[in-house]
PDB file of C-alpha atoms in Angstrom:
ATOM      1  CA  MET A   1      29.105 172.551  14.545  1.00 48.00           C
ATOM      2  CA  ALA A   2      31.617 172.191  17.375  1.00 50.00           C
ATOM      3  CA  GLN A   3      32.796 168.677  18.090  1.00 54.00           C
ATOM      4  CA  LEU A   4      32.629 167.265  21.597  1.00 50.00           C
ATOM      5  CA  PRO A   5      36.032 166.494  23.119  1.00 57.00           C
ATOM      6  CA  VAL A   6      37.179 162.895  22.840  1.00 64.00           C
ATOM      7  CA  ILE A   7      38.516 161.167  25.925  1.00 74.00           C
ATOM      8  CA  ASP A   8      40.428 157.923  26.208  1.00 74.00           C
ATOM      9  CA  LEU A   9      38.388 155.522  28.330  1.00 75.00           C
ATOM     10  CA  THR A  10      41.341 153.126  28.515  1.00 80.00           C
ATOM     11  CA  GLN A  11      43.653 155.690  30.099  1.00 88.00           C
ATOM     12  CA  SER A  12      44.349 155.771  33.832  1.00 92.00           C
ATOM     13  CA  TYR A  13      43.802 159.155  35.493  1.00 90.00           C
ATOM     14  CA  THR A  14      44.710 160.680  38.818  1.00 92.00           C
ATOM     15  CA  ALA A  15      42.085 162.664  40.699  1.00 92.00           C
ATOM     16  CA  ASP A  16      43.826 165.887  39.684  1.00 90.00           C
ATOM     17  CA  GLU A  17      43.891 164.886  35.997  1.00 90.00           C
ATOM     18  CA  PHE A  18      40.251 163.833  36.186  1.00 88.00           C
ATOM     19  CA  GLU A  19      39.259 167.247  37.512  1.00 87.00           C
ATOM     20  CA  GLN A  20      40.932 168.901  34.517  1.00 86.00           C
ATOM     21  CA  LEU A  21      38.706 167.077  32.014  1.00 85.00           C
ATOM     22  CA  PRO A  22      36.115 169.367  30.383  1.00 81.00           C
ATOM     23  CA  GLU A  23      32.574 169.011  31.716  1.00 75.00           C
ATOM     24  CA  SER A  24      31.312 168.460  28.184  1.00 64.00           C
ATOM     25  CA  VAL A  25      32.874 164.970  28.014  1.00 68.00           C
ATOM     26  CA  GLY A  26      29.866 163.571  29.891  1.00 71.00           C
ATOM     27  CA  ARG A  27      28.959 162.179  33.302  1.00 84.00           C
ATOM     28  CA  TYR A  28      31.852 160.137  34.621  1.00 90.00           C
ATOM     29  CA  GLU A  29      33.216 159.064  37.986  1.00 91.00           C
ATOM     30  CA  LEU A  30      36.833 158.128  38.611  1.00 92.00           C
ATOM     31  CA  ARG A  31      37.126 154.623  40.029  1.00 92.00           C
ATOM     32  CA  ASP A  32      40.587 153.234  40.776  1.00 92.00           C
ATOM     33  CA  GLY A  33      41.962 155.509  38.066  1.00 93.00           C
ATOM     34  CA  GLY A  34      39.447 154.467  35.396  1.00 91.00           C
ATOM     35  CA  LEU A  35      36.553 156.456  33.987  1.00 92.00           C
ATOM     36  CA  VAL A  36      33.137 154.952  34.720  1.00 89.00           C
ATOM     37  CA  GLU A  37      30.052 156.488  33.145  1.00 87.00           C
ATOM     38  CA  LYS A  38      27.363 157.542  35.615  1.00 86.00           C
ATOM     39  CA  PRO A  39      23.852 156.957  34.244  1.00 83.00           C
ATOM     40  CA  MET A  40      21.334 159.776  34.187  1.00 85.00           C
ATOM     41  CA  PRO A  41      18.945 159.426  37.135  1.00 86.00           C
ATOM     42  CA  GLY A  42      15.322 158.552  36.477  1.00 88.00           C
ATOM     43  CA  TYR A  43      12.321 160.385  37.892  1.00 91.00           C
ATOM     44  CA  GLU A  44      11.857 158.097  40.916  1.00 92.00           C
ATOM     45  CA  HIS A  45      15.536 158.410  41.783  1.00 92.00           C
ATOM     46  CA  SER A  46      15.396 162.212  41.590  1.00 94.00           C
ATOM     47  CA  TRP A  47      12.139 162.318  43.564  1.00 94.00           C
ATOM     48  CA  ILE A  48      13.661 160.373  46.473  1.00 96.00           C
ATOM     49  CA  ALA A  49      16.729 162.620  46.438  1.00 96.00           C
ATOM     50  CA  LEU A  50      14.446 165.665  46.571  1.00 95.00           C
ATOM     51  CA  LEU A  51      12.486 164.211  49.499  1.00 95.00           C
ATOM     52  CA  LEU A  52      15.698 163.573  51.438  1.00 97.00           C
ATOM     53  CA  ILE A  53      16.929 167.120  50.951  1.00 97.00           C
ATOM     54  CA  LYS A  54      13.470 168.434  51.893  1.00 95.00           C
ATOM     55  CA  LEU A  55      13.452 166.357  55.084  1.00 96.00           C
ATOM     56  CA  TYR A  56      16.898 167.584  56.023  1.00 98.00           C
ATOM     57  CA  LEU A  57      16.175 171.262  55.335  1.00 97.00           C
ATOM     58  CA  GLU A  58      12.971 171.087  57.374  1.00 96.00           C
ATOM     59  CA  PHE A  59      15.058 169.733  60.265  1.00 97.00           C
ATOM     60  CA  ASP A  60      17.979 172.161  59.854  1.00 97.00           C
ATOM     61  CA  PRO A  61      16.726 175.056  57.679  1.00 97.00           C
ATOM     62  CA  LYS A  62      19.812 177.208  58.255  1.00 96.00           C
ATOM     63  CA  MET A  63      22.168 174.259  57.633  1.00 96.00           C
ATOM     64  CA  LYS A  64      23.940 174.829  60.947  1.00 96.00           C
ATOM     65  CA  LEU A  65      24.753 171.134  61.316  1.00 97.00           C
ATOM     66  CA  GLY A  66      26.012 170.660  57.786  1.00 97.00           C
ATOM     67  CA  THR A  67      25.211 170.586  54.089  1.00 96.00           C
ATOM     68  CA  MET A  68      23.461 167.952  51.951  1.00 97.00           C
ATOM     69  CA  LEU A  69      24.051 168.076  48.199  1.00 95.00           C
ATOM     70  CA  GLN A  70      22.975 165.966  45.239  1.00 94.00           C
ATOM     71  CA  GLU A  71      25.555 164.361  42.901  1.00 92.00           C
ATOM     72  CA  ALA A  72      28.547 166.410  44.038  1.00 92.00           C
ATOM     73  CA  SER A  73      31.965 164.984  43.142  1.00 91.00           C
ATOM     74  CA  THR A  74      33.937 163.924  46.205  1.00 93.00           C
ATOM     75  CA  LYS A  75      37.639 163.144  46.359  1.00 93.00           C
ATOM     76  CA  LEU A  76      38.202 159.860  48.198  1.00 94.00           C
ATOM     77  CA  GLY A  77      41.827 159.361  47.262  1.00 92.00           C
ATOM     78  CA  PRO A  78      44.402 159.973  44.546  1.00 93.00           C
ATOM     79  CA  LYS A  79      42.493 157.810  42.028  1.00 93.00           C
ATOM     80  CA  ASN A  80      38.891 157.855  43.231  1.00 94.00           C
ATOM     81  CA  VAL A  81      36.378 160.653  42.618  1.00 93.00           C
ATOM     82  CA  PRO A  82      32.834 159.294  42.900  1.00 94.00           C
ATOM     83  CA  GLN A  83      29.576 161.230  42.753  1.00 93.00           C
ATOM     84  CA  PRO A  84      27.334 159.863  45.501  1.00 95.00           C
ATOM     85  CA  ASP A  85      23.666 160.375  44.735  1.00 95.00           C
ATOM     86  CA  LEU A  86      23.621 162.528  47.874  1.00 97.00           C
ATOM     87  CA  SER A  87      26.419 163.597  50.202  1.00 97.00           C
ATOM     88  CA  PHE A  88      26.334 165.212  53.627  1.00 98.00           C
ATOM     89  CA  TRP A  89      29.200 167.144  55.172  1.00 97.00           C
ATOM     90  CA  ARG A  90      29.161 168.177  58.821  1.00 97.00           C
ATOM     91  CA  ALA A  91      29.655 171.894  59.405  1.00 96.00           C
ATOM     92  CA  ASN A  92      33.296 171.446  60.429  1.00 94.00           C
ATOM     93  CA  ASN A  93      34.048 169.457  57.278  1.00 92.00           C
ATOM     94  CA  ARG A  94      31.925 171.046  54.564  1.00 90.00           C
ATOM     95  CA  PRO A  95      33.608 172.700  51.601  1.00 87.00           C
ATOM     96  CA  SER A  96      33.081 176.305  50.646  1.00 86.00           C
ATOM     97  CA  PRO A  97      30.181 176.872  48.214  1.00 86.00           C
ATOM     98  CA  HIS A  98      32.834 178.281  45.866  1.00 84.00           C
ATOM     99  CA  THR A  99      34.992 175.125  45.908  1.00 83.00           C
ATOM    100  CA  LYS A 100      36.275 174.302  42.437  1.00 79.00           C
ATOM    101  CA  GLY A 101      36.288 170.638  41.509  1.00 80.00           C
ATOM    102  CA  ALA A 102      35.580 167.809  43.928  1.00 85.00           C
ATOM    103  CA  GLY A 103      34.720 168.340  47.557  1.00 87.00           C
ATOM    104  CA  PRO A 104      36.331 166.500  50.477  1.00 92.00           C
ATOM    105  CA  ARG A 105      35.265 163.095  51.755  1.00 94.00           C
ATOM    106  CA  PRO A 106      31.661 163.342  53.001  1.00 97.00           C
ATOM    107  CA  ASP A 107      30.492 162.267  56.438  1.00 98.00           C
ATOM    108  CA  LEU A 108      27.465 160.519  54.943  1.00 98.00           C
ATOM    109  CA  ALA A 109      27.190 159.071  51.436  1.00 98.00           C
ATOM    110  CA  ILE A 110      23.773 158.101  50.094  1.00 98.00           C
ATOM    111  CA  GLU A 111      23.140 155.869  47.086  1.00 96.00           C
ATOM    112  CA  ILE A 112      19.709 155.337  45.511  1.00 96.00           C
ATOM    113  CA  TRP A 113      19.663 152.031  43.701  1.00 91.00           C
ATOM    114  CA  SER A 114      17.909 151.794  40.354  1.00 85.00           C
ATOM    115  CA  PRO A 115      16.133 148.661  39.059  1.00 78.00           C
ATOM    116  CA  SER A 116      19.164 147.924  36.852  1.00 77.00           C
ATOM    117  CA  ASP A 117      21.362 147.812  39.965  1.00 76.00           C
ATOM    118  CA  LEU A 118      19.296 144.893  41.263  1.00 74.00           C
ATOM    119  CA  GLU A 119      18.586 142.973  38.053  1.00 76.00           C
ATOM    120  CA  SER A 120      21.586 140.639  38.303  1.00 80.00           C
ATOM    121  CA  ALA A 121      24.037 139.361  40.895  1.00 82.00           C
ATOM    122  CA  PRO A 122      27.029 141.117  39.225  1.00 83.00           C
ATOM    123  CA  ALA A 123      25.150 144.438  39.111  1.00 79.00           C
ATOM    124  CA  LEU A 124      24.195 144.180  42.779  1.00 81.00           C
ATOM    125  CA  GLN A 125      27.761 143.226  43.661  1.00 84.00           C
ATOM    126  CA  GLU A 126      29.060 146.325  41.886  1.00 85.00           C
ATOM    127  CA  VAL A 127      26.806 148.743  43.780  1.00 86.00           C
ATOM    128  CA  ARG A 128      27.727 147.049  47.050  1.00 88.00           C
ATOM    129  CA  ASN A 129      31.401 147.383  46.103  1.00 89.00           C
ATOM    130  CA  LYS A 130      30.805 151.109  45.665  1.00 91.00           C
ATOM    131  CA  VAL A 131      29.521 151.230  49.245  1.00 94.00           C
ATOM    132  CA  ARG A 132      32.617 149.355  50.414  1.00 92.00           C
ATOM    133  CA  ARG A 133      34.855 151.876  48.657  1.00 93.00           C
ATOM    134  CA  TYR A 134      33.188 154.678  50.596  1.00 96.00           C
ATOM    135  CA  LEU A 135      33.802 152.862  53.863  1.00 96.00           C
ATOM    136  CA  ALA A 136      37.398 151.986  52.947  1.00 94.00           C
ATOM    137  CA  ALA A 137      38.044 155.670  52.218  1.00 95.00           C
ATOM    138  CA  GLY A 138      36.826 156.640  55.679  1.00 96.00           C
ATOM    139  CA  VAL A 139      33.207 157.673  55.059  1.00 97.00           C
ATOM    140  CA  PRO A 140      31.712 156.787  58.455  1.00 97.00           C
ATOM    141  CA  LEU A 141      28.086 156.277  57.406  1.00 98.00           C
ATOM    142  CA  VAL A 142      26.483 155.103  54.152  1.00 98.00           C
ATOM    143  CA  TRP A 143      22.795 154.736  53.307  1.00 98.00           C
ATOM    144  CA  ALA A 144      21.839 152.570  50.318  1.00 96.00           C
ATOM    145  CA  ILE A 145      18.196 153.105  49.374  1.00 97.00           C
ATOM    146  CA  SER A 146      16.332 150.442  47.394  1.00 94.00           C
ATOM    147  CA  PRO A 147      13.041 151.841  46.034  1.00 93.00           C
ATOM    148  CA  ALA A 148      12.157 148.446  44.545  1.00 91.00           C
ATOM    149  CA  ASN A 149      12.244 146.800  47.984  1.00 91.00           C
ATOM    150  CA  GLN A 150      11.389 149.938  50.004  1.00 94.00           C
ATOM    151  CA  VAL A 151      14.375 149.251  52.227  1.00 96.00           C
ATOM    152  CA  VAL A 152      17.372 151.279  53.363  1.00 97.00           C
ATOM    153  CA  GLU A 153      20.652 149.456  54.012  1.00 96.00           C
ATOM    154  CA  VAL A 154      22.766 151.281  56.608  1.00 98.00           C
ATOM    155  CA  TYR A 155      26.525 150.686  56.608  1.00 97.00           C
ATOM    156  CA  HIS A 156      29.148 151.693  59.182  1.00 97.00           C
ATOM    157  CA  ILE A 157      32.935 151.490  59.110  1.00 93.00           C
ATOM    158  CA  GLY A 158      34.101 148.180  60.561  1.00 89.00           C
ATOM    159  CA  GLN A 159      30.704 146.542  60.151  1.00 89.00           C
ATOM    160  CA  LEU A 160      30.593 143.491  57.909  1.00 80.00           C
ATOM    161  CA  GLU A 161      26.868 143.517  57.179  1.00 91.00           C
ATOM    162  CA  PRO A 162      24.386 146.378  56.796  1.00 95.00           C
ATOM    163  CA  ILE A 163      21.477 147.063  59.115  1.00 96.00           C
ATOM    164  CA  LEU A 164      18.188 146.949  57.188  1.00 97.00           C
ATOM    165  CA  PHE A 165      15.423 149.482  57.765  1.00 98.00           C
ATOM    166  CA  GLY A 166      11.956 148.845  56.314  1.00 97.00           C
ATOM    167  CA  ILE A 167       9.044 151.224  55.799  1.00 95.00           C
ATOM    168  CA  THR A 168       7.717 150.753  59.345  1.00 96.00           C
ATOM    169  CA  GLU A 169      11.022 151.826  60.893  1.00 98.00           C
ATOM    170  CA  THR A 170      12.718 155.132  61.655  1.00 98.00           C
ATOM    171  CA  LEU A 171      16.060 156.109  60.142  1.00 98.00           C
ATOM    172  CA  GLU A 172      18.356 158.318  62.201  1.00 97.00           C
ATOM    173  CA  GLY A 173      21.300 160.556  61.389  1.00 97.00           C
ATOM    174  CA  GLU A 174      23.146 159.064  64.364  1.00 97.00           C
ATOM    175  CA  ASN A 175      26.209 161.072  65.416  1.00 96.00           C
ATOM    176  CA  ILE A 176      26.618 162.430  61.878  1.00 97.00           C
ATOM    177  CA  ILE A 177      23.368 164.448  61.948  1.00 98.00           C
ATOM    178  CA  PRO A 178      22.349 164.359  65.629  1.00 98.00           C
ATOM    179  CA  GLY A 179      18.610 164.554  66.170  1.00 97.00           C
ATOM    180  CA  PHE A 180      17.706 164.010  62.505  1.00 98.00           C
ATOM    181  CA  SER A 181      15.228 161.162  62.067  1.00 97.00           C
ATOM    182  CA  PHE A 182      12.349 160.243  59.789  1.00 96.00           C
ATOM    183  CA  SER A 183      10.147 157.319  58.908  1.00 96.00           C
ATOM    184  CA  VAL A 184      11.547 155.270  56.027  1.00 96.00           C
ATOM    185  CA  LYS A 185       8.083 155.275  54.430  1.00 95.00           C
ATOM    186  CA  ASN A 186       8.534 159.019  53.810  1.00 94.00           C
ATOM    187  CA  LEU A 187      11.143 158.228  51.158  1.00 95.00           C
ATOM    188  CA  PHE A 188       8.595 156.369  49.052  1.00 92.00           C
ATOM    189  CA  MET A 189       5.630 158.756  49.249  1.00 83.00           C
ATOM    190  CA  GLU A 190       3.530 159.989  46.372  1.00 77.00           C
ATOM    191  CA  GLU A 191       3.320 163.722  45.729  1.00 72.00           C
ATOM    192  CA  SER A 192      -0.258 163.703  47.018  1.00 64.00           C
ATOM    193  CA  ASP A 193       0.967 162.402  50.392  1.00 67.00           C
ATOM    194  CA  LEU A 194       3.491 165.151  51.142  1.00 65.00           C
ATOM    195  CA  GLU A 195       1.360 166.685  53.886  1.00 61.00           C
ATOM    196  CA  GLU A 196       1.714 163.463  55.871  1.00 58.00           C
ATOM    197  CA  ILE A 197       5.509 163.682  56.162  1.00 57.00           C
ATOM    198  CA  ASN A 198       6.608 163.589  59.774  1.00 53.00           C
TER     199      ASN A 198
END
């Protein structure tokens, strides 16, 4: 039986070195040069990601405005290669479908918070720090989705606090995805309610 490659979790890596690691080592992001394991998403997490991509493709079926992908590695600097839960690149910034390794900085990063992200103050601080790293790297718009609270936190560069959107409100793509909007409640629908999406 072949052995899985062993990696040194204490070693510091550059983005280029990180991209040379074999895929079989597991699901890791590069954060300030260190390897950080990315948990496997649960069903609810994956369902919300699917709904978001569905909403976008119904709005822009030929992807003329840009591309939305799930868990694609993005290079945010020489020592940071995160995998946002979803990323959107505008048409003038999107990588080729044949891009090897990490794509460029996205125009919109989307994180879907799991219950474990909210179970303690340190855990919540860490996921908020991840949002701040996106903004510091120049990602202009970040959505942080909390299924537990049915709220979306919207962050912009230069803005100290997020804007909160609840299930009765409408989320917009702003100048990143002009014209794209949907009710926040659509992110938390059951499969039986799909016909009601608007």
